[in-house]
Every structure is written in structure tokens, then in C-alpha cells.
Short mmCIF file of C-alpha atoms in Angstrom, two decimals:
data_model
loop_
_atom_site.label_atom_id
_atom_site.label_comp_id
_atom_site.label_asym_id
_atom_site.label_seq_id
_atom_site.Cartn_x
_atom_site.Cartn_y
_atom_site.Cartn_z
CA MET A 902 161.05 24.56 68.19
CA THR A 903 163.89 25.03 70.59
CA GLU A 904 164.64 24.42 74.23
CA LEU A 905 167.13 27.29 74.36
CA THR A 906 166.44 30.39 76.42
CA VAL A 907 167.35 33.86 75.19
CA GLN A 908 170.43 33.97 77.37
CA GLU A 909 171.53 30.50 76.24
CA LEU A 910 171.21 31.52 72.62
CA ARG A 911 173.14 34.71 73.33
CA SER A 912 175.85 32.64 74.98
CA GLN A 913 176.03 30.24 72.03
CA LEU A 914 176.37 33.17 69.64
CA GLY A 915 179.21 34.48 71.80
CA GLU A 916 180.94 31.11 71.52
CA VAL A 917 181.12 31.58 67.73
CA ASP A 918 182.44 35.13 68.29
CA TYR A 919 179.24 36.97 67.45
CA VAL A 920 178.57 39.51 70.20
CA VAL A 921 174.92 40.58 70.43
CA ASP A 922 173.03 42.91 72.71
CA GLU A 923 169.85 41.86 74.47
CA GLY A 924 167.58 43.32 71.78
CA LEU A 925 169.11 41.40 68.89
CA ALA A 926 169.36 38.23 70.99
CA MET A 927 165.62 38.49 71.71
CA ALA A 928 164.80 39.08 68.03
CA LEU A 929 166.79 36.04 66.92
CA PHE A 930 165.30 33.92 69.69
CA LEU A 931 161.71 34.83 68.84
CA SER A 932 162.23 34.36 65.13
CA ARG A 933 163.63 30.88 65.71
CA SER A 934 161.12 29.90 68.37
CA VAL A 935 157.90 31.28 66.85
CA GLY A 936 158.86 30.56 63.25
CA GLN A 937 158.34 34.16 62.14
CA PRO A 938 160.73 35.66 59.58
CA LEU A 939 163.06 38.32 60.96
CA LEU A 940 163.76 41.53 59.04
CA LEU A 941 167.07 43.09 60.06
CA GLU A 942 167.78 46.65 58.97
CA GLY A 943 170.70 48.92 59.72
CA GLU A 944 173.54 50.74 58.07
CA PRO A 945 175.97 48.70 55.95
CA GLY A 946 178.62 46.92 57.97
CA VAL A 947 176.82 46.56 61.31
CA GLY A 948 176.59 42.76 61.16
CA LYS A 949 173.19 41.94 59.64
CA THR A 950 174.44 39.22 57.32
CA THR A 951 176.80 37.92 59.98
CA ALA A 952 173.84 37.49 62.34
CA ALA A 953 172.34 34.81 60.09
CA LYS A 954 175.70 33.10 59.60
CA ALA A 955 176.40 33.08 63.32
CA LEU A 956 172.92 31.78 64.18
CA ALA A 957 173.36 28.85 61.81
CA GLN A 958 176.81 28.09 63.18
CA ALA A 959 175.73 28.39 66.81
CA THR A 960 172.68 26.13 66.45
CA GLY A 961 174.12 23.57 64.04
CA ALA A 962 171.69 24.51 61.27
CA GLU A 963 172.48 24.62 57.58
CA LEU A 964 172.85 28.14 56.16
CA ILE A 965 171.09 28.73 52.85
CA ARG A 966 171.80 32.12 51.31
CA LEU A 967 169.85 33.98 48.66
CA GLN A 968 171.68 37.11 47.54
CA CYS A 969 169.22 39.61 46.10
CA TYR A 970 169.92 41.98 43.25
CA GLU A 971 167.99 44.04 40.72
CA GLY A 972 166.24 41.74 38.27
CA ILE A 973 166.37 38.55 40.35
CA THR A 974 163.72 36.10 39.15
CA ALA A 975 161.55 33.33 40.58
CA ALA A 976 163.64 30.74 38.74
CA GLU A 977 166.71 31.87 40.68
CA ALA A 978 164.98 32.08 44.06
CA LEU A 979 162.13 29.55 44.14
CA TYR A 980 162.54 26.70 41.67
CA GLU A 981 163.04 25.89 38.01
CA TRP A 982 162.56 22.89 35.78
CA ASN A 983 165.35 20.51 34.87
CA TYR A 984 165.08 21.01 31.11
CA PRO A 985 168.00 18.72 30.12
CA ARG A 986 166.45 15.87 32.13
CA GLN A 987 163.05 16.54 30.60
CA LEU A 988 164.54 16.45 27.11
CA LEU A 989 166.37 13.22 27.88
CA SER A 990 163.15 11.67 29.17
CA ILE A 991 161.34 12.65 25.98
CA ARG A 992 164.04 11.07 23.82
CA LEU A 993 164.05 7.87 25.87
CA ALA A 994 160.26 7.67 25.60
CA GLU A 995 160.47 8.14 21.83
CA ALA A 996 163.13 5.47 21.56
CA ASN A 997 160.89 3.07 23.47
CA GLN A 998 157.88 4.16 21.44
CA GLN A 999 156.18 5.54 24.51
CA SER A 1000 154.36 8.81 24.96
CA MET A 1001 154.89 11.38 27.70
CA SER A 1002 152.20 13.78 28.82
CA GLU A 1003 152.76 17.30 30.10
CA GLN A 1004 151.90 15.99 33.57
CA ASP A 1005 154.70 13.44 33.26
CA LEU A 1006 157.24 16.10 32.27
CA PHE A 1007 156.29 18.64 34.90
CA GLY A 1008 156.31 16.48 38.00
CA ALA A 1009 158.21 16.73 41.25
CA ASP A 1010 161.05 14.58 39.89
CA PHE A 1011 161.95 17.31 37.41
CA LEU A 1012 162.04 20.18 39.90
CA LEU A 1013 165.32 21.90 40.67
CA ASP A 1014 165.29 23.38 44.15
CA ARG A 1015 166.48 26.94 44.46
CA PRO A 1016 167.12 28.54 47.89
CA LEU A 1017 163.49 29.10 48.96
CA LEU A 1018 162.25 25.65 48.00
CA ARG A 1019 165.42 24.04 49.32
CA ALA A 1020 164.78 25.67 52.72
CA LEU A 1021 161.44 23.85 52.95
CA ARG A 1022 162.93 20.39 52.49
CA PRO A 1023 163.46 18.32 55.66
CA ARG A 1024 167.00 17.40 56.64
CA THR A 1025 167.83 13.75 56.08
CA ASP A 1026 169.94 13.62 59.26
CA GLY A 1027 167.14 14.92 61.47
CA GLY A 1028 168.98 18.12 62.33
CA PRO A 1029 167.36 21.51 62.96
CA PRO A 1030 165.62 23.38 60.14
CA PRO A 1031 167.95 25.55 58.07
CA VAL A 1032 168.63 29.24 58.47
CA LEU A 1033 167.60 30.95 55.24
CA LEU A 1034 169.32 34.28 54.65
CA ILE A 1035 167.55 36.52 52.13
CA ASP A 1036 170.30 39.10 51.87
CA GLU A 1037 169.78 42.73 50.81
CA ILE A 1038 166.11 42.37 49.91
CA ASP A 1039 166.04 46.10 49.21
CA ARG A 1040 168.13 45.49 46.07
CA ALA A 1041 165.31 43.44 44.52
CA ASP A 1042 162.17 44.98 43.02
CA ASP A 1043 158.55 45.12 44.20
CA GLU A 1044 157.53 42.17 42.04
CA PHE A 1045 160.12 39.94 43.69
CA GLU A 1046 158.91 41.00 47.13
CA ALA A 1047 155.41 39.85 46.12
CA LEU A 1048 156.83 36.42 45.23
CA LEU A 1049 157.94 36.05 48.83
CA PHE A 1050 154.59 36.69 50.52
CA GLU A 1051 153.34 33.09 50.50
CA PHE A 1052 156.71 31.76 51.58
CA LEU A 1053 157.09 34.23 54.45
CA ALA A 1054 153.53 33.83 55.74
CA GLU A 1055 153.05 30.08 55.38
CA SER A 1056 156.51 28.52 54.88
CA SER A 1057 155.28 27.13 51.58
CA VAL A 1058 155.81 27.45 47.85
CA THR A 1059 153.13 26.77 45.25
CA VAL A 1060 154.26 25.12 42.02
CA PRO A 1061 151.28 25.26 39.62
CA GLU A 1062 152.09 21.92 38.00
CA VAL A 1063 152.77 20.12 41.30
CA GLY A 1064 150.83 21.86 44.05
CA THR A 1065 151.78 23.53 47.32
CA ILE A 1066 154.94 22.37 49.07
CA THR A 1067 154.97 23.20 52.79
CA ALA A 1068 157.79 22.76 55.28
CA GLU A 1069 157.28 20.15 58.00
CA LYS A 1070 159.29 22.45 60.27
CA ALA A 1071 159.52 26.11 59.32
CA PRO A 1072 163.03 27.34 58.52
CA THR A 1073 164.49 30.29 60.37
CA VAL A 1074 164.24 33.09 57.81
CA ILE A 1075 166.33 36.25 58.14
CA LEU A 1076 165.98 39.09 55.67
CA THR A 1077 168.44 41.97 55.61
CA SER A 1078 168.03 45.46 54.19
CA ASN A 1079 170.28 48.51 53.96
CA ARG A 1080 167.21 50.72 53.35
CA SER A 1081 168.29 51.71 49.86
CA ARG A 1082 164.52 51.77 49.20
CA GLU A 1083 161.38 51.38 51.29
CA LEU A 1084 160.06 47.83 51.55
CA HIS A 1085 156.41 46.99 50.98
CA ASP A 1086 154.14 47.05 54.03
CA ALA A 1087 152.87 43.57 53.19
CA LEU A 1088 156.37 42.17 53.55
CA LYS A 1089 156.96 44.00 56.83
CA ARG A 1090 153.70 42.67 58.28
CA ARG A 1091 154.94 39.13 57.79
CA CYS A 1092 158.18 39.75 59.69
CA PHE A 1093 159.46 40.46 63.16
CA TYR A 1094 161.51 43.66 62.84
CA HIS A 1095 164.79 44.71 64.41
CA TRP A 1096 167.08 47.65 63.70
CA ILE A 1097 170.79 47.07 64.37
CA ASP A 1098 172.59 50.18 65.54
CA PHE A 1099 176.33 50.69 65.36
CA PRO A 1100 177.37 49.45 68.82
CA GLU A 1101 178.88 51.54 71.56
CA VAL A 1102 182.67 51.77 71.61
CA GLU A 1103 183.20 49.06 74.21
CA GLN A 1104 180.96 46.53 72.50
CA ALA A 1105 182.42 47.41 69.09
CA ALA A 1106 185.94 46.85 70.46
CA GLU A 1107 184.90 43.46 71.85
CA ILE A 1108 183.48 42.45 68.45
CA VAL A 1109 186.63 43.58 66.63
CA ARG A 1110 188.88 41.85 69.15
CA ARG A 1111 187.10 38.55 68.58
CA ARG A 1112 187.27 38.91 64.81
CA VAL A 1113 190.92 40.01 64.80
CA PRO A 1114 192.52 38.10 67.70
CA GLU A 1115 196.02 39.04 66.53
CA GLY A 1116 195.29 42.73 67.15
CA THR A 1117 196.60 44.09 70.43
CA VAL A 1118 194.12 45.42 72.97
CA PRO A 1119 195.41 49.03 72.74
CA LEU A 1120 195.25 48.91 68.93
CA VAL A 1121 191.70 47.54 68.87
CA LYS A 1122 190.48 50.13 71.38
CA ALA A 1123 192.16 53.04 69.62
CA ALA A 1124 191.01 52.05 66.13
CA THR A 1125 187.45 51.38 67.25
CA ALA A 1126 187.23 54.69 69.11
CA PHE A 1127 188.61 56.54 66.09
CA VAL A 1128 186.12 54.98 63.68
CA THR A 1129 183.28 55.73 66.09
CA SER A 1130 184.37 59.39 66.18
CA ALA A 1131 184.71 59.47 62.38
CA ARG A 1132 181.13 58.27 62.03
CA ALA A 1133 179.99 61.54 63.61
CA LEU A 1134 181.35 63.46 60.61
CA ASP A 1135 179.18 64.26 57.59
CA LEU A 1136 180.32 61.26 55.55
CA ASP A 1137 178.70 59.82 52.44
CA LYS A 1138 179.47 56.26 53.57
CA PRO A 1139 180.08 56.10 57.33
CA PRO A 1140 182.33 53.14 58.19
CA GLY A 1141 180.73 50.20 59.95
CA LEU A 1142 182.05 47.32 61.97
CA ALA A 1143 183.09 45.48 58.82
CA GLU A 1144 185.37 48.37 57.84
CA THR A 1145 186.73 48.62 61.38
CA ILE A 1146 187.62 44.94 61.30
CA ASP A 1147 189.31 45.38 57.92
CA TRP A 1148 191.34 48.31 59.25
CA VAL A 1149 192.49 46.54 62.41
CA SER A 1150 193.41 43.49 60.31
CA ALA A 1151 195.53 45.70 58.05
CA LEU A 1152 197.22 47.42 60.99
CA SER A 1153 197.93 44.04 62.58
CA VAL A 1154 199.55 42.78 59.37
CA LEU A 1155 201.86 45.79 59.59
CA GLY A 1156 202.76 44.73 63.12
CA LEU A 1157 201.47 47.96 64.67
CA ALA A 1158 200.15 48.37 68.19
CA HIS A 1159 199.23 52.08 68.10
CA ILE A 1160 197.90 54.61 65.59
CA ASP A 1161 198.83 58.19 64.84
CA ARG A 1162 197.74 60.79 62.30
CA GLY A 1163 200.23 59.75 59.63
CA LEU A 1164 199.24 56.12 59.96
CA VAL A 1165 195.55 56.96 59.75
CA GLU A 1166 196.08 58.90 56.52
CA ALA A 1167 198.20 56.11 55.04
CA THR A 1168 195.74 53.32 55.82
CA MET A 1169 192.31 54.97 55.79
CA GLY A 1170 191.50 53.17 52.55
CA SER A 1171 190.46 50.28 54.78
CA PHE A 1172 187.51 52.19 56.21
CA ILE A 1173 186.99 55.26 54.00
CA LYS A 1174 185.58 54.46 50.57
CA THR A 1175 185.03 57.75 48.68
CA PRO A 1176 187.29 60.71 47.75
CA ASP A 1177 184.95 63.17 49.45
CA ASP A 1178 184.95 61.18 52.69
CA ARG A 1179 188.72 60.93 52.56
CA ALA A 1180 188.98 64.71 52.24
CA THR A 1181 186.53 65.18 55.13
CA VAL A 1182 188.52 62.90 57.43
CA LYS A 1183 191.83 64.52 56.49
CA ALA A 1184 190.40 67.97 57.16
CA ALA A 1185 189.07 66.81 60.53
CA LEU A 1186 192.53 65.46 61.43
CA GLU A 1187 194.20 68.74 60.44
CA GLN A 1188 191.72 70.79 62.44
CA GLY A 1189 191.96 68.54 65.49
CA GLU A 1190 188.32 67.41 65.28
CA LEU A 1191 189.58 63.83 65.04
CA VAL A 1192 192.43 62.67 67.26
CA PRO A 1193 193.89 59.14 66.84
#
């Protein structure tokens, strides 16, 4: 599907300010090259969703996003029928004293593409297949997972009234999960799997620096090191890269180049999200376990 090597893809991702290690670069490369869906798991805020966005941007592909949630249905993810157009067609047929069969009403012309079906359609400009992001699949239920099996295994969707619609070129499919529940084995078997760890301090600082270019180098290094140390505490919601970026952005708006204990306590709402975690961080600062 692609002439890119792993290193070339990694370089292209770097050009759109998405820094990846060799493991994630390989996972993205294989998913795109082999046409196998990629399941990305990791703690919130480590860049799972951003991986799909960056891959689309770096390769010139369209990004199609399906945000999962409890109760999501096939009509929202796969396809649904254009009922207003069907009704209009019935009225026009009646006005012209013509009859319409069920086959006429439930044909391909009356289909409304939702994200999964849309991802199977070829691009009119001849560009690369889209990147389909199925975000936070763990928020959906088991029944919705089962709806995905055909799509993930065969890059196709079966519409009973129309037949099976298969992609000419398989889209790049990336699923993300925060592991709020265990996913079905049948879904995992259909996917290449990669776990994204919170990066080491140096790599995290490089990611933050690219995302917040107005932040000074000392500020980015200090804030990233502090958040990395805070993650070692017993926190309910350990801060991820997303929270680190938010914090450095806030500090940069204040025109600050360094952090101290008072500043951390005043601005920790950018990366600490529960009262208990706030108390834990404050106690660690008081006891010297955390040093800005």
C-alpha cells in the first residue's frame, strides 16, 4: 500500500510534530502497510488519539473519526436510511400514479454513510485510503464490538437490503482504548496491538516543546520532570502528556520560565483533576517528596 519505510514514516510524523518511538512507528507502519487494524491502549493522555490524527496529516489521508460511547448504535456507526428522501420519493410516485416497491425504497441511493461505511468509499481524487479512528472503543458495549467484526476482518459492511460493500483499498483503522473494561478476544484477534507507555522525561519534554513552542526550554524540562515525578505518587488519575501540555501552555500564558512550589500549587488544576489527587500532591510538596 505504501512505499514508505518505517524510518520515513517516523520522520514524516516528526514533521507534523508527533514524536514516536520505534515501537509505535513500527505498529503504525505495519497497520498501514498490511491493512490490519491497530488497537492502541494506554493510560489517558499518552497520545493514542493524536497518533491517528498525526498519521492522517503526515500521509495526506482523510481522517474519519467515530467517537464511541455507551449505547452507540449501528445507525450512528455503520449506515442508516435517508427516511426524508424515501418519503419524498413515495409522494412523487403517488403524484405520478406510479408504485414503488420495498426494493426501490431500500436501495443504495437511499443509504446515508456513517463513519464505517464512509471509510470504505474510494476517494474521488485518487488519494490514499482514509485513516479511520474508532476512539475509546472500551466505552461502547459488547454488542457494538460484535458489529465491528466483519468490518475489521474484511474491510466490508453488509447491508441486508443492498448486499456487502467492500473497500477497494482497505482504510487504515486505529482503535483506541483506555482499558476501562476488557475488550472481547474476537476483536483483539483482528487487530495488531500496541501499548503506549508514558514516555521517558527527555522524549516527553521533546513532545511538549513541539506542542507548546512558546514555552522556554527550562520551563518545558522542569514541568515535564515534575509531572513525571508526580505520576509515581498514588494518584487516582495520573497526569498524562495531554495534561503536561495544558500545564506548560498555562505557564507560558503567564509569561513564566521557571516553576516553584507556590506556582505548582496555584496552577496544578491544569494537570491534577480530583480533590484527593490535589491533596496528595500538596502533601508530597510539603514533605519534600516532590521538588519543582
